């Protein structure tokens, strides 16, 4: 009986110590993992829209394999993945068979975004699995995120100015540095229009001007003026604009909520005119909340990815 009582006492002490340790435990949200998952979904959506849904599904499968190596901040290319690993992973996807998977991999390797690189060749002889054993793929998620950021900024430029301004901006990102006449010729614009659009982009901070003097006196007639665009230089100022926009939308949303607070409290007893006003306020609130979500996604892409 003494032994039984001792064992009971030891069990009680263990359970009490376990409960005490749980009481003292602190829990926190793994924000970095959320960020990684958001980045995966954003990349998949981008490639699904750019190429097709199957390619997006394949990219999700590849990024799922890379998840143990993923970090909140990207650093170049990811770990190499074997073709056999990819085929094993996509076997669970209903609309992606082996042949289609190989075609999608080929498309991703040839895509101008250069996000996927193929290494190795099929070995001669042996089974099909042995032939594919030497083939590996390297995914550059950082390059994909850069492409997504560039497309987003191009869209902002187009919305803020026009299609030709976005074309000029895209051209300068691709060609690095160009003279004014070269820009006008390549964008098929009159020189006068190209000059005006370049000035507007320069004033807004989307493009930059570099002077290359051919003489010591820096005379304008003997100076080459080169226009350029740099995504890394643009992003900080772009984020400030987005933060300001998000603040203004949030402020407007709070005003709308304050106006509708009285009507919400009397919802069952509203007159016809008051009900129309209330519905109008609700539609305005929905639009503002959607705008805020869109701004938040854009900020996350430009800042956190």
Short mmCIF file of C-alpha atoms in Angstrom, two decimals:
data_model
loop_
_atom_site.label_atom_id
_atom_site.label_comp_id
_atom_site.label_asym_id
_atom_site.label_seq_id
_atom_site.Cartn_x
_atom_site.Cartn_y
_atom_site.Cartn_z
CA UNK A 1 0.00 0.00 0.00
CA UNK A 2 2.92 2.30 0.75
CA UNK A 3 4.33 1.65 -2.74
CA UNK A 4 0.93 2.40 -4.32
CA UNK A 5 0.61 5.65 -2.39
CA UNK A 6 4.16 6.65 -3.36
CA UNK A 7 3.44 5.99 -7.06
CA UNK A 8 0.22 8.03 -6.85
CA UNK A 9 2.08 10.87 -5.18
CA UNK A 10 4.78 10.80 -7.88
CA UNK A 11 2.12 10.81 -10.65
CA UNK A 12 0.34 13.74 -8.99
CA UNK A 13 3.59 15.67 -8.67
CA UNK A 14 4.40 15.03 -12.36
CA UNK A 15 0.96 16.18 -13.52
CA UNK A 16 1.10 19.26 -11.29
CA UNK A 17 4.60 20.18 -12.53
CA UNK A 18 3.41 19.64 -16.14
CA UNK A 19 0.39 21.88 -15.62
CA UNK A 20 2.59 24.52 -13.96
CA UNK A 21 4.99 24.49 -16.93
CA UNK A 22 2.04 24.89 -19.33
CA UNK A 23 0.71 27.77 -17.25
CA UNK A 24 4.05 29.55 -17.59
CA UNK A 25 4.34 28.90 -21.34
CA UNK A 26 4.09 31.85 -23.74
CA UNK A 27 2.66 31.54 -27.24
CA UNK A 28 3.16 33.80 -30.23
CA UNK A 29 2.07 33.95 -33.86
CA UNK A 30 4.70 32.81 -36.38
CA UNK A 31 4.49 35.90 -38.60
CA UNK A 32 7.41 34.76 -40.79
CA UNK A 33 5.58 31.57 -41.77
CA UNK A 34 2.47 33.57 -42.67
CA UNK A 35 4.67 35.77 -44.87
CA UNK A 36 6.16 32.73 -46.63
CA UNK A 37 2.68 31.28 -47.27
CA UNK A 38 1.37 34.63 -48.58
CA UNK A 39 4.39 34.84 -50.89
CA UNK A 40 3.77 31.33 -52.24
CA UNK A 41 0.11 32.12 -52.97
CA UNK A 42 1.01 35.44 -54.65
CA UNK A 43 3.62 33.72 -56.87
CA UNK A 44 1.17 30.94 -57.81
CA UNK A 45 -1.57 33.45 -58.69
CA UNK A 46 0.86 35.51 -60.79
CA UNK A 47 2.06 32.52 -62.85
CA UNK A 48 -1.50 31.16 -63.19
CA UNK A 49 -2.55 34.47 -64.77
CA UNK A 50 0.66 34.82 -66.79
CA UNK A 51 0.69 31.30 -68.31
CA UNK A 52 -2.09 28.96 -67.11
CA UNK A 53 -3.60 27.32 -64.02
CA UNK A 54 -1.62 24.09 -64.49
CA UNK A 55 1.68 26.00 -64.42
CA UNK A 56 0.52 27.73 -61.25
CA UNK A 57 -0.31 24.35 -59.69
CA UNK A 58 3.12 23.04 -60.65
CA UNK A 59 4.80 26.09 -59.12
CA UNK A 60 2.85 25.54 -55.88
CA UNK A 61 4.06 21.91 -55.80
CA UNK A 62 7.70 22.99 -56.31
CA UNK A 63 7.46 25.70 -53.65
CA UNK A 64 5.86 23.17 -51.28
CA UNK A 65 8.95 20.99 -51.69
CA UNK A 66 11.14 24.01 -50.95
CA UNK A 67 9.13 25.06 -47.88
CA UNK A 68 11.58 23.55 -45.33
CA UNK A 69 14.34 25.75 -46.86
CA UNK A 70 12.21 28.90 -47.25
CA UNK A 71 13.09 32.02 -45.28
CA UNK A 72 11.18 35.24 -44.66
CA UNK A 73 13.83 37.18 -46.61
CA UNK A 74 14.89 35.80 -49.99
CA UNK A 75 18.51 35.26 -50.99
CA UNK A 76 19.02 34.22 -54.62
CA UNK A 77 18.29 30.74 -55.92
CA UNK A 78 16.70 27.97 -53.85
CA UNK A 79 17.95 24.42 -53.27
CA UNK A 80 18.05 22.16 -56.38
CA UNK A 81 15.08 19.78 -56.66
CA UNK A 82 15.17 16.48 -58.52
CA UNK A 83 12.69 15.77 -61.31
CA UNK A 84 11.66 12.57 -59.51
CA UNK A 85 10.73 14.65 -56.42
CA UNK A 86 8.61 17.02 -58.53
CA UNK A 87 6.82 14.16 -60.33
CA UNK A 88 6.11 12.48 -57.00
CA UNK A 89 4.68 15.74 -55.62
CA UNK A 90 2.44 16.51 -58.63
CA UNK A 91 1.05 12.96 -58.62
CA UNK A 92 -1.43 14.21 -56.00
CA UNK A 93 -2.73 16.97 -58.35
CA UNK A 94 -5.71 15.69 -60.43
CA UNK A 95 -5.39 18.02 -63.47
CA UNK A 96 -1.61 17.66 -63.81
CA UNK A 97 -0.35 14.39 -65.29
CA UNK A 98 3.29 13.54 -65.98
CA UNK A 99 3.37 14.69 -69.64
CA UNK A 100 1.69 17.98 -68.84
CA UNK A 101 4.05 18.46 -65.89
CA UNK A 102 7.10 18.05 -68.15
CA UNK A 103 5.62 20.54 -70.65
CA UNK A 104 4.94 23.08 -67.88
CA UNK A 105 8.51 22.67 -66.58
CA UNK A 106 9.82 23.33 -70.09
CA UNK A 107 7.62 26.44 -70.41
CA UNK A 108 8.85 27.78 -67.05
CA UNK A 109 12.49 27.21 -68.07
CA UNK A 110 11.96 29.09 -71.35
CA UNK A 111 9.88 31.92 -69.84
CA UNK A 112 11.61 35.32 -70.04
CA UNK A 113 11.22 35.80 -66.28
CA UNK A 114 14.05 33.21 -65.92
CA UNK A 115 12.64 31.87 -62.66
CA UNK A 116 13.43 28.19 -63.31
CA UNK A 117 16.71 26.65 -64.46
CA UNK A 118 17.28 23.06 -65.55
CA UNK A 119 20.44 21.16 -64.60
CA UNK A 120 21.73 17.81 -65.85
CA UNK A 121 20.63 15.48 -68.62
CA UNK A 122 18.89 12.14 -68.90
CA UNK A 123 21.32 9.26 -68.46
CA UNK A 124 21.61 6.72 -71.27
CA UNK A 125 20.13 3.26 -70.62
CA UNK A 126 18.39 1.94 -67.55
CA UNK A 127 14.82 2.48 -66.42
CA UNK A 128 12.91 5.72 -66.87
CA UNK A 129 13.43 6.61 -63.21
CA UNK A 130 17.19 6.13 -63.53
CA UNK A 131 17.25 8.30 -66.68
CA UNK A 132 15.53 11.17 -64.87
CA UNK A 133 17.63 10.83 -61.73
CA UNK A 134 20.31 13.30 -62.92
CA UNK A 135 17.82 16.04 -63.87
CA UNK A 136 17.38 18.80 -61.31
CA UNK A 137 15.63 22.16 -61.32
CA UNK A 138 16.58 25.38 -59.49
CA UNK A 139 13.84 27.89 -58.70
CA UNK A 140 14.75 31.56 -58.27
CA UNK A 141 11.89 32.91 -56.14
CA UNK A 142 13.69 36.23 -55.68
CA UNK A 143 13.70 36.79 -59.44
CA UNK A 144 9.98 35.96 -59.61
CA UNK A 145 9.20 38.45 -56.81
CA UNK A 146 11.24 41.13 -58.63
CA UNK A 147 9.21 40.53 -61.81
CA UNK A 148 5.98 40.79 -59.80
CA UNK A 149 7.16 44.05 -58.20
CA UNK A 150 8.11 45.46 -61.61
CA UNK A 151 4.71 44.60 -63.12
CA UNK A 152 2.96 46.21 -60.14
CA UNK A 153 4.96 49.45 -60.45
CA UNK A 154 4.34 49.49 -64.22
CA UNK A 155 0.60 49.23 -63.56
CA UNK A 156 0.78 52.10 -61.05
CA UNK A 157 2.63 54.23 -63.63
CA UNK A 158 -0.02 53.44 -66.26
CA UNK A 159 -2.86 54.35 -63.86
CA UNK A 160 -1.13 57.56 -62.73
CA UNK A 161 -0.08 58.72 -66.22
CA UNK A 162 -0.93 56.72 -69.36
CA UNK A 163 0.02 53.70 -71.46
CA UNK A 164 2.91 55.46 -73.25
CA UNK A 165 4.47 56.56 -69.94
CA UNK A 166 4.32 52.95 -68.74
CA UNK A 167 5.96 51.87 -72.01
CA UNK A 168 8.80 54.36 -71.47
CA UNK A 169 9.25 53.18 -67.89
CA UNK A 170 9.32 49.51 -68.97
CA UNK A 171 11.83 50.28 -71.72
CA UNK A 172 14.21 52.06 -69.32
CA UNK A 173 14.04 49.16 -66.86
CA UNK A 174 14.98 46.77 -69.67
CA UNK A 175 17.65 48.90 -71.41
CA UNK A 176 19.09 50.57 -68.26
CA UNK A 177 20.16 53.85 -69.93
CA UNK A 178 18.95 55.62 -73.06
CA UNK A 179 19.02 59.06 -74.65
CA UNK A 180 15.82 60.99 -75.24
CA UNK A 181 15.81 60.42 -79.01
CA UNK A 182 16.38 56.67 -78.57
CA UNK A 183 13.41 56.51 -76.20
CA UNK A 184 11.18 58.39 -78.65
CA UNK A 185 12.18 56.08 -81.53
CA UNK A 186 11.78 52.83 -79.57
CA UNK A 187 8.42 53.86 -78.08
CA UNK A 188 7.23 55.21 -81.45
CA UNK A 189 6.48 58.65 -80.02
CA UNK A 190 7.13 62.15 -81.36
CA UNK A 191 10.20 63.65 -79.67
CA UNK A 192 8.11 66.43 -78.11
CA UNK A 193 5.67 63.94 -76.50
CA UNK A 194 8.49 61.73 -75.26
CA UNK A 195 10.18 64.75 -73.65
CA UNK A 196 6.97 65.77 -71.87
CA UNK A 197 6.30 62.26 -70.58
CA UNK A 198 9.90 61.84 -69.40
CA UNK A 199 9.65 65.13 -67.51
CA UNK A 200 6.40 64.00 -65.80
CA UNK A 201 7.99 60.66 -64.82
CA UNK A 202 11.12 62.45 -63.59
CA UNK A 203 9.09 64.89 -61.47
CA UNK A 204 7.18 61.98 -59.89
CA UNK A 205 10.45 60.13 -59.15
CA UNK A 206 9.92 57.16 -61.49
CA UNK A 207 12.90 57.88 -63.78
CA UNK A 208 16.29 59.53 -63.27
CA UNK A 209 18.62 61.65 -65.39
CA UNK A 210 22.39 61.31 -65.61
CA UNK A 211 24.67 63.86 -67.24
CA UNK A 212 27.77 62.60 -69.06
CA UNK A 213 29.92 65.63 -70.00
CA UNK A 214 32.28 65.34 -72.98
CA UNK A 215 34.27 68.42 -71.94
CA UNK A 216 35.54 69.90 -68.67
CA UNK A 217 33.25 72.95 -68.86
CA UNK A 218 30.07 70.78 -68.70
CA UNK A 219 28.50 72.74 -71.56
CA UNK A 220 24.99 71.41 -72.41
CA UNK A 221 25.87 71.21 -76.12
CA UNK A 222 28.76 68.88 -75.27
CA UNK A 223 26.91 66.80 -72.66
CA UNK A 224 25.06 63.53 -73.14
CA UNK A 225 21.84 63.22 -71.09
CA UNK A 226 20.99 59.63 -70.25
CA UNK A 227 17.63 58.58 -68.79
CA UNK A 228 17.38 55.53 -66.55
CA UNK A 229 15.00 53.71 -64.18
CA UNK A 230 15.98 51.66 -61.14
CA UNK A 231 13.40 49.56 -59.32
CA UNK A 232 15.34 49.51 -56.02
CA UNK A 233 15.56 53.32 -55.97
CA UNK A 234 11.87 53.69 -56.78
CA UNK A 235 10.43 51.31 -54.17
CA UNK A 236 11.00 53.45 -51.00
CA UNK A 237 9.23 56.50 -52.47
CA UNK A 238 6.53 54.23 -53.92
CA UNK A 239 5.91 52.75 -50.47
CA UNK A 240 5.52 56.23 -48.97
CA UNK A 241 2.84 57.02 -51.56
CA UNK A 242 1.05 53.74 -50.77
CA UNK A 243 1.22 54.37 -47.00
CA UNK A 244 -0.28 57.82 -47.53
CA UNK A 245 -3.04 56.37 -49.73
CA UNK A 246 -3.82 53.67 -47.15
CA UNK A 247 -4.00 56.32 -44.40
CA UNK A 248 -6.40 58.45 -46.46
CA UNK A 249 -8.63 55.46 -47.27
CA UNK A 250 -8.69 54.42 -43.60
CA UNK A 251 -9.54 57.97 -42.56
CA UNK A 252 -12.37 58.13 -45.11
CA UNK A 253 -13.64 54.71 -43.96
CA UNK A 254 -13.78 55.90 -40.33
CA UNK A 255 -15.78 58.96 -41.43
CA UNK A 256 -18.23 56.76 -43.32
CA UNK A 257 -18.61 54.48 -40.29
CA UNK A 258 -19.28 57.45 -38.00
CA UNK A 259 -21.97 58.73 -40.38
CA UNK A 260 -23.64 55.33 -40.54
CA UNK A 261 -23.41 54.55 -36.81
CA UNK A 262 -26.70 56.28 -35.95
CA UNK A 263 -28.52 54.55 -38.84
CA UNK A 264 -27.11 51.14 -37.84
CA UNK A 265 -28.55 51.55 -34.34
CA UNK A 266 -32.01 52.23 -35.75
CA UNK A 267 -31.87 49.65 -38.58
CA UNK A 268 -35.33 48.05 -37.92
CA UNK A 269 -37.09 51.45 -37.77
CA UNK A 270 -35.58 53.28 -40.76
CA UNK A 271 -37.74 55.24 -43.18
CA UNK A 272 -37.48 54.61 -46.92
CA UNK A 273 -35.15 57.60 -47.44
CA UNK A 274 -32.98 56.60 -44.45
CA UNK A 275 -32.77 53.01 -45.74
CA UNK A 276 -31.53 54.25 -49.12
CA UNK A 277 -28.91 56.40 -47.37
CA UNK A 278 -27.87 53.44 -45.24
CA UNK A 279 -27.46 51.15 -48.27
CA UNK A 280 -25.44 53.85 -50.04
CA UNK A 281 -23.13 54.10 -47.00
CA UNK A 282 -22.71 50.33 -46.91
CA UNK A 283 -21.69 50.25 -50.59
CA UNK A 284 -19.19 53.04 -49.96
CA UNK A 285 -17.76 51.15 -46.96
CA UNK A 286 -17.41 47.95 -49.04
CA UNK A 287 -15.52 49.83 -51.76
CA UNK A 288 -13.19 51.48 -49.23
CA UNK A 289 -12.48 48.19 -47.45
CA UNK A 290 -11.65 46.52 -50.78
CA UNK A 291 -9.33 49.43 -51.66
CA UNK A 292 -7.62 49.09 -48.29
CA UNK A 293 -7.10 45.34 -48.79
CA UNK A 294 -5.67 45.93 -52.28
CA UNK A 295 -3.28 48.59 -50.92
CA UNK A 296 -2.23 46.25 -48.11
CA UNK A 297 -1.44 43.45 -50.61
CA UNK A 298 0.59 45.86 -52.77
CA UNK A 299 2.56 47.13 -49.75
CA UNK A 300 3.28 43.55 -48.67
CA UNK A 301 4.55 42.68 -52.17
CA UNK A 302 6.83 45.73 -52.44
CA UNK A 303 8.08 45.74 -48.83
CA UNK A 304 7.92 42.26 -47.26
CA UNK A 305 8.35 39.78 -50.13
#
